[in-house]
mmCIF file of N, CA and C in Angstrom:
data_model
loop_
_atom_site.group_PDB
_atom_site.id
_atom_site.type_symbol
_atom_site.label_atom_id
_atom_site.label_comp_id
_atom_site.label_asym_id
_atom_site.label_seq_id
_atom_site.Cartn_x
_atom_site.Cartn_y
_atom_site.Cartn_z
ATOM 1 N N MET A 1 -119.143 27.038 -28.539
ATOM 2 C CA MET A 1 -118.348 26.575 -27.426
ATOM 3 C C MET A 1 -119.209 26.627 -26.169
ATOM 4 N N LYS A 2 -119.179 25.558 -25.403
ATOM 5 C CA LYS A 2 -119.958 25.490 -24.169
ATOM 6 C C LYS A 2 -119.232 26.254 -23.071
ATOM 7 N N SER A 3 -120.008 26.848 -22.223
ATOM 8 C CA SER A 3 -119.384 27.507 -21.074
ATOM 9 C C SER A 3 -119.274 26.493 -19.943
ATOM 10 N N THR A 4 -118.267 26.656 -19.166
ATOM 11 C CA THR A 4 -118.070 25.766 -18.027
ATOM 12 C C THR A 4 -117.986 26.602 -16.770
ATOM 13 N N SER A 5 -118.265 25.985 -15.678
ATOM 14 C CA SER A 5 -118.139 26.679 -14.407
ATOM 15 C C SER A 5 -117.615 25.693 -13.382
ATOM 16 N N GLY A 6 -117.129 26.205 -12.313
ATOM 17 C CA GLY A 6 -116.582 25.360 -11.268
ATOM 18 C C GLY A 6 -116.362 26.181 -10.024
ATOM 19 N N LYS A 7 -115.872 25.516 -8.990
ATOM 20 C CA LYS A 7 -115.550 26.241 -7.769
ATOM 21 C C LYS A 7 -114.265 25.681 -7.185
ATOM 22 N N ILE A 8 -113.596 26.507 -6.440
ATOM 23 C CA ILE A 8 -112.336 26.122 -5.818
ATOM 24 C C ILE A 8 -112.666 25.289 -4.590
ATOM 25 N N THR A 9 -112.073 24.100 -4.522
ATOM 26 C CA THR A 9 -112.336 23.229 -3.370
ATOM 27 C C THR A 9 -111.218 23.295 -2.342
ATOM 28 N N SER A 10 -110.021 23.706 -2.772
ATOM 29 C CA SER A 10 -108.902 23.773 -1.837
ATOM 30 C C SER A 10 -107.872 24.763 -2.350
ATOM 31 N N THR A 11 -107.237 25.454 -1.438
ATOM 32 C CA THR A 11 -106.161 26.366 -1.823
ATOM 33 C C THR A 11 -104.840 25.908 -1.228
ATOM 34 N N LYS A 12 -104.812 24.665 -0.757
ATOM 35 C CA LYS A 12 -103.588 24.122 -0.172
ATOM 36 C C LYS A 12 -102.566 23.867 -1.284
ATOM 37 N N GLU A 13 -101.325 24.253 -1.046
ATOM 38 C CA GLU A 13 -100.275 24.033 -2.038
ATOM 39 C C GLU A 13 -99.940 22.551 -2.109
ATOM 40 N N ILE A 14 -99.650 22.083 -3.335
ATOM 41 C CA ILE A 14 -99.235 20.691 -3.524
ATOM 42 C C ILE A 14 -97.957 20.669 -4.333
ATOM 43 N N SER A 15 -97.272 19.543 -4.277
ATOM 44 C CA SER A 15 -96.004 19.419 -5.005
ATOM 45 C C SER A 15 -96.264 19.306 -6.505
ATOM 46 N N LEU A 16 -95.217 19.523 -7.258
ATOM 47 C CA LEU A 16 -95.313 19.423 -8.708
ATOM 48 C C LEU A 16 -95.678 18.003 -9.142
ATOM 49 N N SER A 17 -95.089 17.010 -8.506
ATOM 50 C CA SER A 17 -95.381 15.634 -8.888
ATOM 51 C C SER A 17 -96.829 15.270 -8.569
ATOM 52 N N LYS A 18 -97.359 15.768 -7.465
ATOM 53 C CA LYS A 18 -98.757 15.485 -7.131
ATOM 54 C C LYS A 18 -99.689 16.182 -8.126
ATOM 55 N N ALA A 19 -99.358 17.400 -8.512
ATOM 56 C CA ALA A 19 -100.162 18.116 -9.509
ATOM 57 C C ALA A 19 -100.164 17.343 -10.826
ATOM 58 N N SER A 20 -99.015 16.781 -11.174
ATOM 59 C CA SER A 20 -98.917 15.990 -12.395
ATOM 60 C C SER A 20 -99.803 14.748 -12.310
ATOM 61 N N LYS A 21 -99.838 14.101 -11.152
ATOM 62 C CA LYS A 21 -100.675 12.909 -10.965
ATOM 63 C C LYS A 21 -102.153 13.257 -11.064
ATOM 64 N N VAL A 22 -102.554 14.382 -10.465
ATOM 65 C CA VAL A 22 -103.954 14.815 -10.519
ATOM 66 C C VAL A 22 -104.345 15.110 -11.964
ATOM 67 N N LEU A 23 -103.496 15.813 -12.688
ATOM 68 C CA LEU A 23 -103.773 16.121 -14.089
ATOM 69 C C LEU A 23 -103.842 14.849 -14.917
ATOM 70 N N SER A 24 -102.975 13.899 -14.612
ATOM 71 C CA SER A 24 -102.978 12.617 -15.328
ATOM 72 C C SER A 24 -104.305 11.888 -15.147
ATOM 73 N N LYS A 25 -104.798 11.832 -13.921
ATOM 74 C CA LYS A 25 -106.090 11.184 -13.663
ATOM 75 C C LYS A 25 -107.202 11.883 -14.438
ATOM 76 N N PHE A 26 -107.164 13.219 -14.459
ATOM 77 C CA PHE A 26 -108.196 13.984 -15.165
ATOM 78 C C PHE A 26 -108.144 13.722 -16.674
ATOM 79 N N VAL A 27 -106.937 13.647 -17.222
ATOM 80 C CA VAL A 27 -106.778 13.432 -18.664
ATOM 81 C C VAL A 27 -107.245 12.034 -19.065
ATOM 82 N N HIS A 28 -106.937 11.039 -18.241
ATOM 83 C CA HIS A 28 -107.241 9.660 -18.611
ATOM 84 C C HIS A 28 -108.668 9.225 -18.305
ATOM 85 N N VAL A 29 -109.439 10.048 -17.631
ATOM 86 C CA VAL A 29 -110.844 9.739 -17.351
ATOM 87 C C VAL A 29 -111.698 10.345 -18.463
ATOM 88 N N GLU A 30 -112.771 9.739 -18.797
ATOM 89 C CA GLU A 30 -113.670 10.311 -19.822
ATOM 90 C C GLU A 30 -114.365 11.518 -19.212
ATOM 91 N N ASN A 31 -113.979 12.710 -19.663
ATOM 92 C CA ASN A 31 -114.512 13.934 -19.078
ATOM 93 C C ASN A 31 -115.432 14.697 -20.020
ATOM 94 N N GLY A 32 -115.680 14.156 -21.178
ATOM 95 C CA GLY A 32 -116.598 14.794 -22.118
ATOM 96 C C GLY A 32 -116.018 16.014 -22.808
ATOM 97 N N ALA A 33 -114.709 16.189 -22.727
ATOM 98 C CA ALA A 33 -114.069 17.345 -23.360
ATOM 99 C C ALA A 33 -113.965 17.127 -24.864
ATOM 100 N N SER A 34 -113.945 18.226 -25.591
ATOM 101 C CA SER A 34 -113.804 18.135 -27.045
ATOM 102 C C SER A 34 -112.421 17.592 -27.398
ATOM 103 N N GLN A 35 -112.236 17.244 -28.652
ATOM 104 C CA GLN A 35 -110.956 16.695 -29.101
ATOM 105 C C GLN A 35 -109.822 17.702 -28.920
ATOM 106 N N ALA A 36 -110.113 18.971 -29.204
ATOM 107 C CA ALA A 36 -109.093 20.019 -29.068
ATOM 108 C C ALA A 36 -108.678 20.186 -27.605
ATOM 109 N N VAL A 37 -109.651 20.184 -26.684
ATOM 110 C CA VAL A 37 -109.350 20.345 -25.261
ATOM 111 C C VAL A 37 -108.586 19.130 -24.753
ATOM 112 N N SER A 38 -109.006 17.937 -25.178
ATOM 113 C CA SER A 38 -108.308 16.719 -24.761
ATOM 114 C C SER A 38 -106.862 16.735 -25.234
ATOM 115 N N SER A 39 -106.654 17.198 -26.463
ATOM 116 C CA SER A 39 -105.306 17.298 -27.009
ATOM 117 C C SER A 39 -104.472 18.287 -26.193
ATOM 118 N N TYR A 40 -105.071 19.429 -25.847
ATOM 119 C CA TYR A 40 -104.391 20.433 -25.039
ATOM 120 C C TYR A 40 -104.016 19.862 -23.677
ATOM 121 N N LEU A 41 -104.939 19.127 -23.050
ATOM 122 C CA LEU A 41 -104.673 18.543 -21.734
ATOM 123 C C LEU A 41 -103.555 17.509 -21.799
ATOM 124 N N ARG A 42 -103.523 16.708 -22.871
ATOM 125 C CA ARG A 42 -102.448 15.712 -23.020
ATOM 126 C C ARG A 42 -101.088 16.392 -23.170
ATOM 127 N N ARG A 43 -101.056 17.485 -23.958
ATOM 128 C CA ARG A 43 -99.793 18.224 -24.107
ATOM 129 C C ARG A 43 -99.363 18.842 -22.777
ATOM 130 N N ALA A 44 -100.328 19.371 -22.024
ATOM 131 C CA ALA A 44 -100.014 19.946 -20.721
ATOM 132 C C ALA A 44 -99.481 18.859 -19.783
ATOM 133 N N LEU A 45 -100.086 17.681 -19.811
ATOM 134 C CA LEU A 45 -99.629 16.570 -18.979
ATOM 135 C C LEU A 45 -98.212 16.166 -19.362
ATOM 136 N N ALA A 46 -97.927 16.098 -20.663
ATOM 137 C CA ALA A 46 -96.577 15.743 -21.105
ATOM 138 C C ALA A 46 -95.557 16.765 -20.600
ATOM 139 N N SER A 47 -95.935 18.041 -20.612
ATOM 140 C CA SER A 47 -95.037 19.095 -20.117
ATOM 141 C C SER A 47 -94.812 18.959 -18.619
ATOM 142 N N PHE A 48 -95.893 18.676 -17.879
ATOM 143 C CA PHE A 48 -95.761 18.464 -16.432
ATOM 144 C C PHE A 48 -94.829 17.293 -16.155
ATOM 145 N N ASP A 49 -95.024 16.195 -16.880
ATOM 146 C CA ASP A 49 -94.187 15.008 -16.668
ATOM 147 C C ASP A 49 -92.715 15.311 -16.952
ATOM 148 N N GLU A 50 -92.449 16.085 -18.006
ATOM 149 C CA GLU A 50 -91.061 16.473 -18.313
ATOM 150 C C GLU A 50 -90.468 17.311 -17.184
ATOM 151 N N LEU A 51 -91.267 18.221 -16.661
ATOM 152 C CA LEU A 51 -90.786 19.086 -15.588
ATOM 153 C C LEU A 51 -90.511 18.285 -14.316
ATOM 154 N N VAL A 52 -91.375 17.325 -14.013
ATOM 155 C CA VAL A 52 -91.160 16.463 -12.849
ATOM 156 C C VAL A 52 -89.865 15.685 -13.026
ATOM 157 N N GLN A 53 -89.646 15.144 -14.229
ATOM 158 C CA GLN A 53 -88.426 14.385 -14.494
ATOM 159 C C GLN A 53 -87.188 15.277 -14.380
ATOM 160 N N LEU A 54 -87.285 16.500 -14.868
ATOM 161 C CA LEU A 54 -86.169 17.447 -14.762
ATOM 162 C C LEU A 54 -85.829 17.705 -13.292
ATOM 163 N N HIS A 55 -86.853 17.905 -12.461
ATOM 164 C CA HIS A 55 -86.611 18.136 -11.035
ATOM 165 C C HIS A 55 -85.938 16.924 -10.395
ATOM 166 N N LYS A 56 -86.375 15.724 -10.761
ATOM 167 C CA LYS A 56 -85.749 14.510 -10.216
ATOM 168 C C LYS A 56 -84.290 14.429 -10.634
ATOM 169 N N ASP A 57 -84.019 14.731 -11.906
ATOM 170 C CA ASP A 57 -82.638 14.684 -12.404
ATOM 171 C C ASP A 57 -81.765 15.714 -11.695
ATOM 172 N N LEU A 58 -82.306 16.901 -11.491
ATOM 173 C CA LEU A 58 -81.537 17.946 -10.805
ATOM 174 C C LEU A 58 -81.254 17.564 -9.362
ATOM 175 N N LYS A 59 -82.232 16.954 -8.696
ATOM 176 C CA LYS A 59 -82.008 16.514 -7.313
ATOM 177 C C LYS A 59 -80.936 15.446 -7.251
ATOM 178 N N ALA A 60 -80.931 14.551 -8.245
ATOM 179 C CA ALA A 60 -79.966 13.448 -8.247
ATOM 180 C C ALA A 60 -78.541 13.950 -8.468
ATOM 181 N N THR A 61 -78.370 15.012 -9.244
ATOM 182 C CA THR A 61 -77.025 15.517 -9.547
ATOM 183 C C THR A 61 -76.630 16.692 -8.658
ATOM 184 N N LYS A 62 -77.476 17.042 -7.705
ATOM 185 C CA LYS A 62 -77.190 18.165 -6.818
ATOM 186 C C LYS A 62 -75.953 17.855 -5.977
ATOM 187 N N PRO A 63 -74.972 18.767 -5.943
ATOM 188 C CA PRO A 63 -73.773 18.514 -5.136
ATOM 189 C C PRO A 63 -74.116 18.519 -3.651
ATOM 190 N N VAL A 64 -73.381 17.755 -2.913
ATOM 191 C CA VAL A 64 -73.591 17.681 -1.472
ATOM 192 C C VAL A 64 -73.042 18.958 -0.855
ATOM 193 N N ARG A 65 -73.872 19.615 -0.076
ATOM 194 C CA ARG A 65 -73.430 20.861 0.565
ATOM 195 C C ARG A 65 -72.731 20.555 1.869
ATOM 196 N N LYS A 66 -71.718 21.329 2.136
ATOM 197 C CA LYS A 66 -71.017 21.190 3.411
ATOM 198 C C LYS A 66 -71.870 21.839 4.491
ATOM 199 N N PRO A 67 -71.906 21.255 5.674
ATOM 200 C CA PRO A 67 -72.675 21.886 6.749
ATOM 201 C C PRO A 67 -72.026 23.202 7.169
ATOM 202 N N ARG A 68 -72.834 24.096 7.670
ATOM 203 C CA ARG A 68 -72.300 25.383 8.112
ATOM 204 C C ARG A 68 -71.346 25.187 9.276
ATOM 205 N N LYS A 69 -70.314 25.980 9.272
ATOM 206 C CA LYS A 69 -69.356 25.919 10.368
ATOM 207 C C LYS A 69 -69.958 26.621 11.581
ATOM 208 N N PRO A 70 -69.649 26.141 12.776
ATOM 209 C CA PRO A 70 -70.158 26.813 13.977
ATOM 210 C C PRO A 70 -69.518 28.180 14.138
ATOM 211 N N GLU A 71 -70.083 28.965 15.044
ATOM 212 C CA GLU A 71 -69.528 30.298 15.286
ATOM 213 C C GLU A 71 -68.082 30.193 15.741
ATOM 214 N N GLN A 72 -67.270 31.107 15.244
ATOM 215 C CA GLN A 72 -65.875 31.147 15.641
ATOM 216 C C GLN A 72 -65.631 32.440 16.394
ATOM 217 N N GLU A 73 -64.651 32.426 17.262
ATOM 218 C CA GLU A 73 -64.293 33.648 17.976
ATOM 219 C C GLU A 73 -62.991 34.191 17.410
ATOM 220 N N SER A 74 -62.931 35.486 17.260
ATOM 221 C CA SER A 74 -61.697 36.112 16.809
ATOM 222 C C SER A 74 -61.457 37.351 17.654
ATOM 223 N N SER A 75 -60.211 37.708 17.801
ATOM 224 C CA SER A 75 -59.872 38.855 18.642
ATOM 225 C C SER A 75 -59.667 40.079 17.773
ATOM 226 N N THR A 76 -60.055 41.221 18.306
ATOM 227 C CA THR A 76 -59.789 42.468 17.613
ATOM 228 C C THR A 76 -58.480 43.024 18.143
ATOM 229 N N LEU A 77 -58.043 44.124 17.606
ATOM 230 C CA LEU A 77 -56.747 44.675 17.976
ATOM 231 C C LEU A 77 -56.691 45.168 19.422
ATOM 232 N N ASP A 78 -57.807 45.665 19.942
ATOM 233 C CA ASP A 78 -57.774 46.202 21.296
ATOM 234 C C ASP A 78 -58.032 45.135 22.359
ATOM 235 N N GLY A 79 -58.066 43.859 21.973
ATOM 236 C CA GLY A 79 -58.181 42.778 22.935
ATOM 237 C C GLY A 79 -59.596 42.310 23.205
ATOM 238 N N GLU A 80 -60.613 42.991 22.685
ATOM 239 C CA GLU A 80 -61.991 42.543 22.881
ATOM 240 C C GLU A 80 -62.249 41.328 22.002
ATOM 241 N N THR A 81 -63.068 40.405 22.514
ATOM 242 C CA THR A 81 -63.390 39.209 21.749
ATOM 243 C C THR A 81 -64.721 39.414 21.047
ATOM 244 N N VAL A 82 -64.777 39.081 19.781
ATOM 245 C CA VAL A 82 -65.973 39.253 18.975
ATOM 246 C C VAL A 82 -66.322 37.919 18.335
ATOM 247 N N LYS A 83 -67.616 37.523 18.377
ATOM 248 C CA LYS A 83 -68.043 36.289 17.708
ATOM 249 C C LYS A 83 -68.259 36.594 16.240
ATOM 250 N N GLN A 84 -67.872 35.645 15.411
ATOM 251 C CA GLN A 84 -67.966 35.832 13.978
ATOM 252 C C GLN A 84 -68.503 34.551 13.365
ATOM 253 N N GLU A 85 -69.532 34.658 12.496
ATOM 254 C CA GLU A 85 -70.098 33.491 11.851
ATOM 255 C C GLU A 85 -69.548 33.365 10.446
ATOM 256 N N GLU A 86 -69.377 32.104 10.013
ATOM 257 C CA GLU A 86 -69.012 31.841 8.628
ATOM 258 C C GLU A 86 -70.265 31.992 7.778
ATOM 259 N N ASN A 87 -70.107 32.187 6.476
ATOM 260 C CA ASN A 87 -71.222 32.296 5.529
ATOM 261 C C ASN A 87 -72.212 33.377 5.958
ATOM 262 N N GLU A 88 -71.736 34.576 6.175
ATOM 263 C CA GLU A 88 -72.591 35.648 6.634
ATOM 264 C C GLU A 88 -73.453 36.161 5.494
ATOM 265 N N GLY A 89 -74.642 36.668 5.845
ATOM 266 C CA GLY A 89 -75.526 37.276 4.865
ATOM 267 C C GLY A 89 -75.098 38.705 4.602
ATOM 268 N N SER A 90 -75.969 39.492 3.963
ATOM 269 C CA SER A 90 -75.602 40.865 3.627
ATOM 270 C C SER A 90 -75.406 41.724 4.869
ATOM 271 N N GLU A 91 -76.217 41.485 5.925
ATOM 272 C CA GLU A 91 -76.028 42.245 7.158
ATOM 273 C C GLU A 91 -74.689 41.906 7.787
ATOM 274 N N GLY A 92 -74.325 40.626 7.757
ATOM 275 C CA GLY A 92 -73.049 40.200 8.310
ATOM 276 C C GLY A 92 -71.888 40.823 7.569
ATOM 277 N N LYS A 93 -72.040 40.956 6.258
ATOM 278 C CA LYS A 93 -70.976 41.568 5.458
ATOM 279 C C LYS A 93 -70.821 43.038 5.821
ATOM 280 N N ARG A 94 -71.966 43.716 6.022
ATOM 281 C CA ARG A 94 -71.882 45.123 6.414
ATOM 282 C C ARG A 94 -71.213 45.264 7.769
ATOM 283 N N HIS A 95 -71.564 44.359 8.679
ATOM 284 C CA HIS A 95 -70.959 44.380 10.018
ATOM 285 C C HIS A 95 -69.462 44.121 9.904
ATOM 286 N N LYS A 96 -69.089 43.192 9.034
ATOM 287 C CA LYS A 96 -67.682 42.851 8.840
ATOM 288 C C LYS A 96 -66.911 44.059 8.295
ATOM 289 N N LYS A 97 -67.510 44.774 7.321
ATOM 290 C CA LYS A 97 -66.861 45.955 6.757
ATOM 291 C C LYS A 97 -66.698 47.029 7.823
ATOM 292 N N ARG A 98 -67.764 47.219 8.644
ATOM 293 C CA ARG A 98 -67.701 48.228 9.693
ATOM 294 C C ARG A 98 -66.608 47.869 10.688
ATOM 295 N N ARG A 99 -66.501 46.578 11.039
ATOM 296 C CA ARG A 99 -65.491 46.141 11.994
ATOM 297 C C ARG A 99 -64.094 46.348 11.412
ATOM 298 N N LYS A 100 -63.925 46.045 10.115
ATOM 299 C CA LYS A 100 -62.615 46.259 9.480
ATOM 300 C C LYS A 100 -62.242 47.738 9.515
ATOM 301 N N SER A 101 -63.250 48.582 9.274
ATOM 302 C CA SER A 101 -63.006 50.021 9.304
ATOM 303 C C SER A 101 -62.575 50.460 10.707
ATOM 304 N N GLU A 102 -63.266 49.907 11.735
ATOM 305 C CA GLU A 102 -62.901 50.235 13.119
ATOM 306 C C GLU A 102 -61.501 49.736 13.441
ATOM 307 N N GLU A 103 -61.159 48.522 12.977
ATOM 308 C CA GLU A 103 -59.820 47.975 13.210
ATOM 309 C C GLU A 103 -58.773 48.848 12.541
ATOM 310 N N SER A 104 -59.078 49.301 11.336
ATOM 311 C CA SER A 104 -58.146 50.170 10.622
ATOM 312 C C SER A 104 -57.934 51.469 11.398
ATOM 313 N N SER A 105 -59.021 52.017 11.944
ATOM 314 C CA SER A 105 -58.915 53.246 12.734
ATOM 315 C C SER A 105 -58.064 53.012 13.983
ATOM 316 N N LEU A 106 -58.252 51.847 14.631
ATOM 317 C CA LEU A 106 -57.457 51.530 15.820
ATOM 318 C C LEU A 106 -55.974 51.409 15.467
ATOM 319 N N LYS A 107 -55.673 50.772 14.335
ATOM 320 C CA LYS A 107 -54.281 50.646 13.901
ATOM 321 C C LYS A 107 -53.660 52.022 13.698
ATOM 322 N N LYS A 108 -54.400 52.907 13.032
ATOM 323 C CA LYS A 108 -53.889 54.256 12.772
ATOM 324 C C LYS A 108 -53.651 55.005 14.082
ATOM 325 N N GLU A 109 -54.597 54.841 15.032
ATOM 326 C CA GLU A 109 -54.471 55.518 16.321
ATOM 327 C C GLU A 109 -53.249 55.006 17.082
ATOM 328 N N LYS A 110 -53.036 53.671 17.089
ATOM 329 C CA LYS A 110 -51.871 53.103 17.768
ATOM 330 C C LYS A 110 -50.579 53.589 17.119
ATOM 331 N N LYS A 111 -50.578 53.635 15.804
ATOM 332 C CA LYS A 111 -49.389 54.086 15.074
ATOM 333 C C LYS A 111 -49.096 55.552 15.411
ATOM 334 N N ARG A 112 -50.171 56.356 15.448
ATOM 335 C CA ARG A 112 -49.998 57.779 15.773
ATOM 336 C C ARG A 112 -49.423 57.939 17.173
ATOM 337 N N ARG A 113 -49.940 57.172 18.133
ATOM 338 C CA ARG A 113 -49.448 57.258 19.515
ATOM 339 C C ARG A 113 -47.986 56.837 19.602
ATOM 340 N N ARG A 114 -47.641 55.775 18.861
ATOM 341 C CA ARG A 114 -46.253 55.286 18.882
ATOM 342 C C ARG A 114 -45.331 56.362 18.329
ATOM 343 N N ILE A 115 -45.743 56.998 17.244
ATOM 344 C CA ILE A 115 -44.913 58.028 16.627
ATOM 345 C C ILE A 115 -44.769 59.227 17.547
ATOM 346 N N GLU A 116 -45.848 59.602 18.225
ATOM 347 C CA GLU A 116 -45.821 60.764 19.105
ATOM 348 C C GLU A 116 -45.213 60.433 20.461
ATOM 349 N N GLY A 117 -44.949 59.167 20.724
ATOM 350 C CA GLY A 117 -44.302 58.763 21.961
ATOM 351 C C GLY A 117 -45.275 58.614 23.120
ATOM 352 N N GLU A 118 -46.562 58.519 22.842
ATOM 353 C CA GLU A 118 -47.538 58.363 23.926
ATOM 354 C C GLU A 118 -47.590 56.924 24.398
ATOM 355 N N ASP A 119 -47.217 55.980 23.580
ATOM 356 C CA ASP A 119 -47.298 54.556 23.916
ATOM 357 C C ASP A 119 -45.982 54.008 24.369
#
């Protein structure tokens, strides 16, 4: 088996379809590769082409996403206004839980005051 060597000419990322095109050009040019290597390259090209087609099919059947809703304002129990975003991430969920806990505490405090006659 002959040894081969080469060097990296670029580290820029390329799309899957472009990689498939580059591999296709390499496979279809006479590169002096053995029959086994040529066969391997053709199989690799066929796999790349299948993957490109799968990505195209998935893009075509991808459901249309609804745009994010703008920030909404909601009032808390003590009258302060708090901005609230739809589709919150994990931090937003934690903030939401903390706010619910605070609201629950405020409800309990108001109820206690009403019962004790302070309100």
